[in-house]
Amino acid sequence: MKIAVMGYGTIGSGVVEVLEINKEKIAKRAGEPIEVKYVLDLREFPGTPIENKIVHDYKVIAEDPEIGIVVETMGGVEPAFTFVKAMLEAGKQVATSNKNLVAAKGAELIKVARDHGVNFQFEASVGGGIPIIRPLNKCLTADEIEEITGILNGTTNYMLTKMTEEGADFDEVLKDAQDKGYAEKDPTADIEGYDPCRKIAILTSLVAGQQVDFEDIHCEGITKITPEDIKYAKAMHRAIKLLASSRKVGDSYTCLVAPYMIDDTHPLSGVNGVFNGVFLRGNVLGDAMFYGSGAGKLPTASAVVADVVDMTKHQNTNIYIDWKPEKLTLVSYDDSVNSFFVRTDSPKSEVEAVFGHVDYIEDVVDGEYAFTTGDMTEKDFADKASKINVINRIRL
Amino acid sequence: MKIAVMGYGTIGSGVVEVLEINKEKIAKRAGEPIEVKYVLDLREFPGTPIENKIVHDYKVIAEDPEIGIVVETMGGVEPAFTFVKAMLEAGKQVATSNKNLVAAKGAELIKVARDHGVNFQFEASVGGGIPIIRPLNKCLTADEIEEITGILNGTTNYMLTKMTEEGADFDEVLKDAQDKGYAEKDPTADIEGYDPCRKIAILTSLVAGQQVDFEDIHCEGITKITPEDIKYAKAMHRAIKLLASSRKVGDSYTCLVAPYMIDDTHPLSGVNGVFNGVFLRGNVLGDAMFYGSGAGKLPTASAVVADVVDMTKHQNTNIYIDWKPEKLTLVSYDDSVNSFFVRTDSPKSEVEAVFGHVDYIEDVVDGEYAFTTGDMTEKDFADKASKINVINRIRL
């Protein structure tokens, strides 16, 4: 099997490395050796083992009948979409790690692949090395998935873990994460939750069997989390995690990306540092959780290569993926139901006049206290919260 | 697709129930409706929906050309083996939840299936509803698996969790587990570790690609764990778990079933109650963990039905499973390397004369103390331990 890798950045070079490190094991499992014939990149890599494999024009790959599988690790929607579509139309199978491409164009590319008798796979686009896409498609087929909730961003999870362990504030841990290479110079996509938002859109599309647009998902990042919030969380035996969550409600789903305070007994509460976790609940399976490295060169490349192995074994078979292009209308944000942790310095009488009976958490931070609500809609909460002075609020 | 269920006990009746509960979802994913035509059982079930499906002779199923898939949920090696083999030889695909059958005859039945162009699948035999067999075969194909360690028995995990939470002793929690139906009247297979021993034999066979006999695996249960051990564990920020573990050492594996004291930061430390967890380490993936219901009627049936869906989609394709009948010689127990927690009342001078430098844990239980060793072989430890008075010892 001769393959091409488009984009020789962190993940692309990782793919070449994993294919070399585990060459024999992979050949055995794929049923034949897998060889990288081309690497598409704008740059040259003189003096490296891929020096003679570099091409700058994707058409060289599309037009080479020897190439059976193409790996896309360029990132971004364009030109990745144009290139990937051309490869599928040329009868080549494609594996990608590109969440932006899959969230925006997944349903379309799955259809193009099916129309051309090839496969488009994207295990590495969510949860890095953690097997989650294939388990959803192939393993949890006896279940109705009622909830899928993930810690899907290693950068923010590292930052929240660090804030919890050291009592440090947001700016400090962001700088530390940047120094360690976990956060980008422009950390917006991570800290504002845009990255996990695309990932939960992909997972929800797979669970629902139709297109979920990430633009429709309400998304809050971790920029408003303070050391005081962490103190409350500890006092309440809870952990603050940035969750990307999707729950079935009737025939639709309610989706949200936001920080949550989860109980210490929740399977995701122990997912710390740069690790990711995906929790799901099936109507017959009950609770399950998948945990592992959500990012990083080799773990992510491991998932891409697993797709390559799978596609090598399925050269003339379309692996069915249930993700139709018709758009799913999510439950509106206003109608989404959550319960809330609220910090305030308003008199309790005011709080009770607005929220009725609540549970109090006191003596954690001077000059304020907190309370927790039962389930209520986001709109109801926002209306009520506007009538008292809210220092911060986090979903439970 | 018409199927037969052999054995209408807990899991078998669960399979019929899951097929009914999620009928439409399952038909969509399988590509066609799945209908139970026969249920093989010694008993009659008058007045139930399967009343007219009961047969007492497995040959009725084997000889019916309409039957494409047979589910085996009888348990035990015989007559399950005879029946399953006959079904495969008759060209029927088989899904089983039977760990005893798979551990003893897995390699042989995979070969019989391959010789007859059909599939033999056993997702439910390890970890109940948790997808682990298929992820190993289909997802982690880019990795060399260096370690696979599981909490694979819900009964003993429930008991250890209860001992930890309530400080109760072994006999009390066993009675409680029996009252709740988590433990059998004869709990030997669980509390002595025989059940997880078969499961780690299956997982190691899949990782190694050849037969691992469970009889070759040293197996210790939880009967010697006391409330005092739990006190030490808490003081050390550790949890006592019955682990079934397999680690790659050169070209072989070292396998062991025994209670371990694992650190609070280990992904398996949060696997509590009747839940199961499987931790693994790949040479490129790094650490990963799968968590969920390790037993129970519907979760286990969910995994069996997922096999049925997969086989319905692969009616004329053999799904390759790398598990050859040639027996793998494991690293001998004596040569296995572990580190140890040891409780003693011998003078420290004696301990240090034998073990050299050790770390002490004191003031946990009156009249004794404990220490931890570095890595050493089981033989070396046993020799040294015989020279002092050991109250209990647990691996780390």
Short mmCIF file of N, CA, C and O in Angstrom, two decimals, chain B residues 303-377:
data_model
loop_
_atom_site.label_atom_id
_atom_site.label_comp_id
_atom_site.label_asym_id
_atom_site.label_seq_id
_atom_site.Cartn_x
_atom_site.Cartn_y
_atom_site.Cartn_z
N ALA B 303 -23.12 -5.48 24.42
CA ALA B 303 -21.90 -5.87 23.72
C ALA B 303 -22.15 -7.07 22.80
O ALA B 303 -21.62 -7.14 21.69
N VAL B 304 -22.96 -8.02 23.25
CA VAL B 304 -23.28 -9.18 22.40
C VAL B 304 -24.00 -8.72 21.14
O VAL B 304 -23.68 -9.13 20.02
N VAL B 305 -24.98 -7.82 21.32
CA VAL B 305 -25.77 -7.35 20.18
C VAL B 305 -24.89 -6.53 19.23
O VAL B 305 -25.05 -6.60 18.01
N ALA B 306 -23.91 -5.77 19.77
CA ALA B 306 -22.99 -5.05 18.89
C ALA B 306 -22.22 -6.04 18.01
O ALA B 306 -21.98 -5.77 16.82
N ASP B 307 -21.84 -7.19 18.57
CA ASP B 307 -21.21 -8.24 17.75
C ASP B 307 -22.17 -8.73 16.66
O ASP B 307 -21.77 -8.96 15.52
N VAL B 308 -23.43 -8.90 17.04
CA VAL B 308 -24.42 -9.39 16.06
C VAL B 308 -24.58 -8.37 14.92
O VAL B 308 -24.62 -8.75 13.75
N VAL B 309 -24.61 -7.09 15.27
CA VAL B 309 -24.71 -6.04 14.24
C VAL B 309 -23.49 -6.09 13.32
O VAL B 309 -23.61 -6.07 12.09
N ASP B 310 -22.31 -6.18 13.93
CA ASP B 310 -21.07 -6.21 13.15
C ASP B 310 -21.06 -7.42 12.19
O ASP B 310 -20.69 -7.29 11.03
N MET B 311 -21.50 -8.56 12.69
CA MET B 311 -21.48 -9.77 11.86
C MET B 311 -22.56 -9.73 10.79
O MET B 311 -22.39 -10.30 9.71
N THR B 312 -23.65 -9.04 11.08
CA THR B 312 -24.69 -8.88 10.05
C THR B 312 -24.14 -8.08 8.88
O THR B 312 -24.44 -8.35 7.71
N LYS B 313 -23.29 -7.09 9.21
CA LYS B 313 -22.69 -6.27 8.15
C LYS B 313 -21.52 -6.98 7.45
O LYS B 313 -21.06 -6.54 6.42
N HIS B 314 -21.04 -8.07 8.06
CA HIS B 314 -19.89 -8.78 7.49
C HIS B 314 -20.25 -10.24 7.20
O HIS B 314 -19.55 -11.16 7.62
N GLN B 315 -21.35 -10.43 6.47
CA GLN B 315 -21.83 -11.80 6.30
C GLN B 315 -20.93 -12.67 5.43
O GLN B 315 -20.93 -13.88 5.56
N ASN B 316 -20.18 -12.04 4.54
CA ASN B 316 -19.31 -12.86 3.71
C ASN B 316 -17.85 -12.46 3.83
O ASN B 316 -17.05 -12.73 2.95
N THR B 317 -17.52 -11.81 4.93
CA THR B 317 -16.14 -11.35 5.13
C THR B 317 -15.62 -11.89 6.44
O THR B 317 -16.29 -11.75 7.47
N ASN B 318 -14.45 -12.46 6.43
CA ASN B 318 -13.85 -12.85 7.69
C ASN B 318 -13.17 -11.63 8.31
O ASN B 318 -12.32 -10.98 7.68
N ILE B 319 -13.57 -11.30 9.55
CA ILE B 319 -12.94 -10.19 10.28
C ILE B 319 -11.71 -10.77 10.97
O ILE B 319 -11.83 -11.63 11.84
N TYR B 320 -10.53 -10.30 10.55
CA TYR B 320 -9.31 -10.93 11.02
C TYR B 320 -9.08 -10.68 12.52
O TYR B 320 -9.11 -9.55 12.97
N ILE B 321 -8.85 -11.75 13.25
CA ILE B 321 -8.46 -11.63 14.66
C ILE B 321 -7.13 -12.36 14.82
O ILE B 321 -7.00 -13.53 14.47
N ASP B 322 -6.15 -11.62 15.33
CA ASP B 322 -4.80 -12.18 15.42
C ASP B 322 -4.64 -12.94 16.74
O ASP B 322 -4.26 -12.36 17.76
N TRP B 323 -4.96 -14.22 16.73
CA TRP B 323 -4.85 -15.06 17.95
C TRP B 323 -4.58 -16.48 17.48
O TRP B 323 -5.50 -17.23 17.23
N LYS B 324 -3.30 -16.77 17.37
CA LYS B 324 -2.91 -18.10 16.87
C LYS B 324 -2.91 -19.13 17.99
O LYS B 324 -2.69 -18.78 19.14
N PRO B 325 -3.13 -20.42 17.63
CA PRO B 325 -3.20 -21.46 18.68
C PRO B 325 -1.87 -21.75 19.36
O PRO B 325 -1.85 -22.32 20.45
N GLU B 326 -0.73 -21.37 18.74
CA GLU B 326 0.56 -21.69 19.37
C GLU B 326 0.65 -21.01 20.73
O GLU B 326 0.42 -19.81 20.86
N LYS B 327 1.05 -21.80 21.72
CA LYS B 327 1.05 -21.30 23.09
C LYS B 327 2.22 -20.35 23.35
O LYS B 327 3.35 -20.62 22.97
N LEU B 328 1.94 -19.24 24.01
CA LEU B 328 2.97 -18.29 24.40
C LEU B 328 3.50 -18.69 25.78
O LEU B 328 2.72 -18.92 26.70
N THR B 329 4.82 -18.78 25.91
CA THR B 329 5.40 -19.04 27.22
C THR B 329 5.58 -17.72 27.95
O THR B 329 6.32 -16.84 27.50
N LEU B 330 4.87 -17.57 29.04
CA LEU B 330 4.95 -16.33 29.82
C LEU B 330 6.24 -16.30 30.64
O LEU B 330 6.84 -17.35 30.92
N VAL B 331 6.66 -15.10 31.03
CA VAL B 331 7.73 -14.97 32.01
C VAL B 331 7.29 -15.73 33.26
O VAL B 331 6.14 -15.61 33.69
N SER B 332 8.18 -16.51 33.86
CA SER B 332 7.77 -17.31 35.02
C SER B 332 7.42 -16.38 36.18
O SER B 332 7.95 -15.27 36.28
N TYR B 333 6.54 -16.86 37.04
CA TYR B 333 6.14 -16.07 38.20
C TYR B 333 7.35 -15.65 39.02
O TYR B 333 7.48 -14.49 39.42
N ASP B 334 8.26 -16.59 39.27
CA ASP B 334 9.46 -16.28 40.07
C ASP B 334 10.25 -15.10 39.50
O ASP B 334 10.82 -14.32 40.25
N ASP B 335 10.27 -15.00 38.18
CA ASP B 335 11.07 -13.95 37.54
C ASP B 335 10.30 -12.66 37.31
O ASP B 335 10.87 -11.68 36.82
N SER B 336 9.00 -12.64 37.61
CA SER B 336 8.21 -11.43 37.43
C SER B 336 8.70 -10.36 38.40
O SER B 336 9.03 -10.65 39.55
N VAL B 337 8.69 -9.13 37.93
CA VAL B 337 9.21 -8.02 38.74
C VAL B 337 8.06 -7.16 39.27
O VAL B 337 7.17 -6.77 38.51
N ASN B 338 8.06 -6.90 40.56
CA ASN B 338 7.09 -6.02 41.18
C ASN B 338 7.74 -5.25 42.31
O ASN B 338 8.85 -5.60 42.75
N SER B 339 7.07 -4.24 42.81
CA SER B 339 7.49 -3.64 44.07
C SER B 339 6.39 -3.92 45.10
O SER B 339 5.26 -4.25 44.73
N PHE B 340 6.74 -3.83 46.37
CA PHE B 340 5.86 -4.35 47.41
C PHE B 340 5.64 -3.39 48.57
O PHE B 340 6.56 -2.67 48.96
N PHE B 341 4.42 -3.45 49.11
CA PHE B 341 4.07 -2.85 50.39
C PHE B 341 4.05 -3.99 51.39
O PHE B 341 3.41 -5.02 51.13
N VAL B 342 4.74 -3.82 52.51
CA VAL B 342 4.87 -4.92 53.47
C VAL B 342 4.55 -4.43 54.88
O VAL B 342 5.12 -3.43 55.34
N ARG B 343 3.65 -5.14 55.58
CA ARG B 343 3.38 -4.85 56.99
C ARG B 343 4.15 -5.84 57.86
O ARG B 343 4.14 -7.04 57.57
N THR B 344 4.75 -5.32 58.89
CA THR B 344 5.57 -6.20 59.72
C THR B 344 5.62 -5.69 61.16
O THR B 344 5.34 -4.51 61.42
N ASP B 345 6.01 -6.60 62.10
CA ASP B 345 6.34 -6.14 63.44
C ASP B 345 7.76 -6.56 63.81
O ASP B 345 8.13 -6.54 64.98
N SER B 346 8.53 -6.92 62.81
CA SER B 346 9.94 -7.22 63.07
C SER B 346 10.70 -5.93 63.31
O SER B 346 10.30 -4.87 62.83
N PRO B 347 11.80 -6.00 64.05
CA PRO B 347 12.60 -4.78 64.26
C PRO B 347 13.10 -4.22 62.92
O PRO B 347 13.41 -4.98 62.01
N LYS B 348 13.15 -2.88 62.85
CA LYS B 348 13.62 -2.25 61.61
C LYS B 348 15.03 -2.71 61.24
O LYS B 348 15.36 -2.81 60.06
N SER B 349 15.83 -2.97 62.24
CA SER B 349 17.20 -3.41 61.93
C SER B 349 17.18 -4.72 61.15
O SER B 349 17.96 -4.92 60.21
N GLU B 350 16.24 -5.62 61.50
CA GLU B 350 16.13 -6.88 60.75
C GLU B 350 15.68 -6.62 59.33
O GLU B 350 16.17 -7.20 58.36
N VAL B 351 14.66 -5.72 59.19
CA VAL B 351 14.15 -5.40 57.85
C VAL B 351 15.27 -4.85 56.99
O VAL B 351 15.46 -5.28 55.84
N GLU B 352 16.04 -3.91 57.55
CA GLU B 352 17.09 -3.28 56.75
C GLU B 352 18.23 -4.23 56.45
O GLU B 352 18.87 -4.14 55.40
N ALA B 353 18.47 -5.16 57.37
CA ALA B 353 19.52 -6.16 57.12
C ALA B 353 19.15 -7.03 55.91
O ALA B 353 20.00 -7.45 55.14
N VAL B 354 17.85 -7.24 55.73
CA VAL B 354 17.40 -8.11 54.63
C VAL B 354 17.12 -7.29 53.35
O VAL B 354 17.58 -7.65 52.27
N PHE B 355 16.36 -6.19 53.49
CA PHE B 355 15.88 -5.47 52.30
C PHE B 355 16.74 -4.25 51.94
O PHE B 355 16.52 -3.62 50.92
N GLY B 356 17.69 -3.90 52.83
CA GLY B 356 18.45 -2.68 52.57
C GLY B 356 17.59 -1.46 52.83
O GLY B 356 16.69 -1.49 53.67
N HIS B 357 17.81 -0.40 52.05
CA HIS B 357 17.04 0.83 52.25
C HIS B 357 15.59 0.65 51.81
O HIS B 357 15.32 0.20 50.72
N VAL B 358 14.65 0.98 52.71
CA VAL B 358 13.22 0.93 52.36
C VAL B 358 12.56 2.21 52.86
O VAL B 358 13.13 2.95 53.66
N ASP B 359 11.34 2.49 52.36
CA ASP B 359 10.57 3.64 52.86
C ASP B 359 9.56 3.14 53.88
O ASP B 359 8.85 2.16 53.63
N TYR B 360 9.46 3.85 55.03
CA TYR B 360 8.57 3.40 56.10
C TYR B 360 7.25 4.14 56.12
O TYR B 360 7.17 5.32 55.77
N ILE B 361 6.19 3.46 56.52
CA ILE B 361 4.89 4.08 56.80
C ILE B 361 4.55 3.68 58.23
O ILE B 361 4.38 2.50 58.53
N GLU B 362 4.45 4.70 59.10
CA GLU B 362 4.28 4.39 60.52
C GLU B 362 3.02 5.01 61.09
O GLU B 362 2.35 5.80 60.41
N ASP B 363 2.68 4.63 62.30
CA ASP B 363 1.55 5.23 63.04
C ASP B 363 0.21 5.06 62.35
O ASP B 363 -0.65 5.94 62.42
N VAL B 364 0.03 3.96 61.66
CA VAL B 364 -1.28 3.70 61.03
C VAL B 364 -2.03 2.63 61.84
O VAL B 364 -3.21 2.79 62.14
N VAL B 365 -1.33 1.57 62.22
CA VAL B 365 -1.92 0.50 63.02
C VAL B 365 -1.00 0.24 64.21
O VAL B 365 0.22 0.16 64.04
N ASP B 366 -1.59 0.13 65.40
CA ASP B 366 -0.79 -0.08 66.61
C ASP B 366 -0.01 -1.39 66.55
O ASP B 366 -0.52 -2.41 66.09
N GLY B 367 1.23 -1.33 67.07
CA GLY B 367 2.01 -2.56 67.24
C GLY B 367 2.66 -3.06 65.98
O GLY B 367 3.18 -4.18 65.93
N GLU B 368 2.62 -2.28 64.92
CA GLU B 368 3.24 -2.70 63.67
C GLU B 368 3.57 -1.47 62.84
O GLU B 368 3.21 -0.35 63.20
N TYR B 369 4.25 -1.68 61.74
CA TYR B 369 4.49 -0.60 60.77
C TYR B 369 4.57 -1.23 59.40
O TYR B 369 4.37 -2.45 59.26
N ALA B 370 4.82 -0.43 58.41
CA ALA B 370 4.91 -0.99 57.06
C ALA B 370 6.06 -0.34 56.32
O ALA B 370 6.59 0.69 56.74
N PHE B 371 6.48 -0.98 55.25
CA PHE B 371 7.51 -0.36 54.40
C PHE B 371 7.24 -0.75 52.95
O PHE B 371 6.44 -1.65 52.67
N THR B 372 7.83 0.01 52.05
CA THR B 372 7.69 -0.31 50.62
C THR B 372 9.06 -0.57 50.03
O THR B 372 10.05 0.06 50.40
N THR B 373 9.09 -1.51 49.11
CA THR B 373 10.35 -1.87 48.45
C THR B 373 10.39 -1.26 47.05
O THR B 373 9.38 -0.81 46.54
N GLY B 374 11.56 -1.28 46.45
CA GLY B 374 11.68 -0.98 45.02
C GLY B 374 11.35 -2.22 44.22
O GLY B 374 10.86 -3.23 44.76
N ASP B 375 11.60 -2.18 42.92
CA ASP B 375 11.33 -3.34 42.05
C ASP B 375 12.24 -4.51 42.39
O ASP B 375 13.44 -4.33 42.60
N MET B 376 11.66 -5.69 42.46
CA MET B 376 12.45 -6.90 42.68
C MET B 376 11.66 -8.09 42.13
O MET B 376 10.46 -7.99 41.92
N THR B 377 12.33 -9.20 41.89
CA THR B 377 11.60 -10.36 41.38
C THR B 377 10.77 -10.97 42.50
O THR B 377 11.07 -10.81 43.69
#
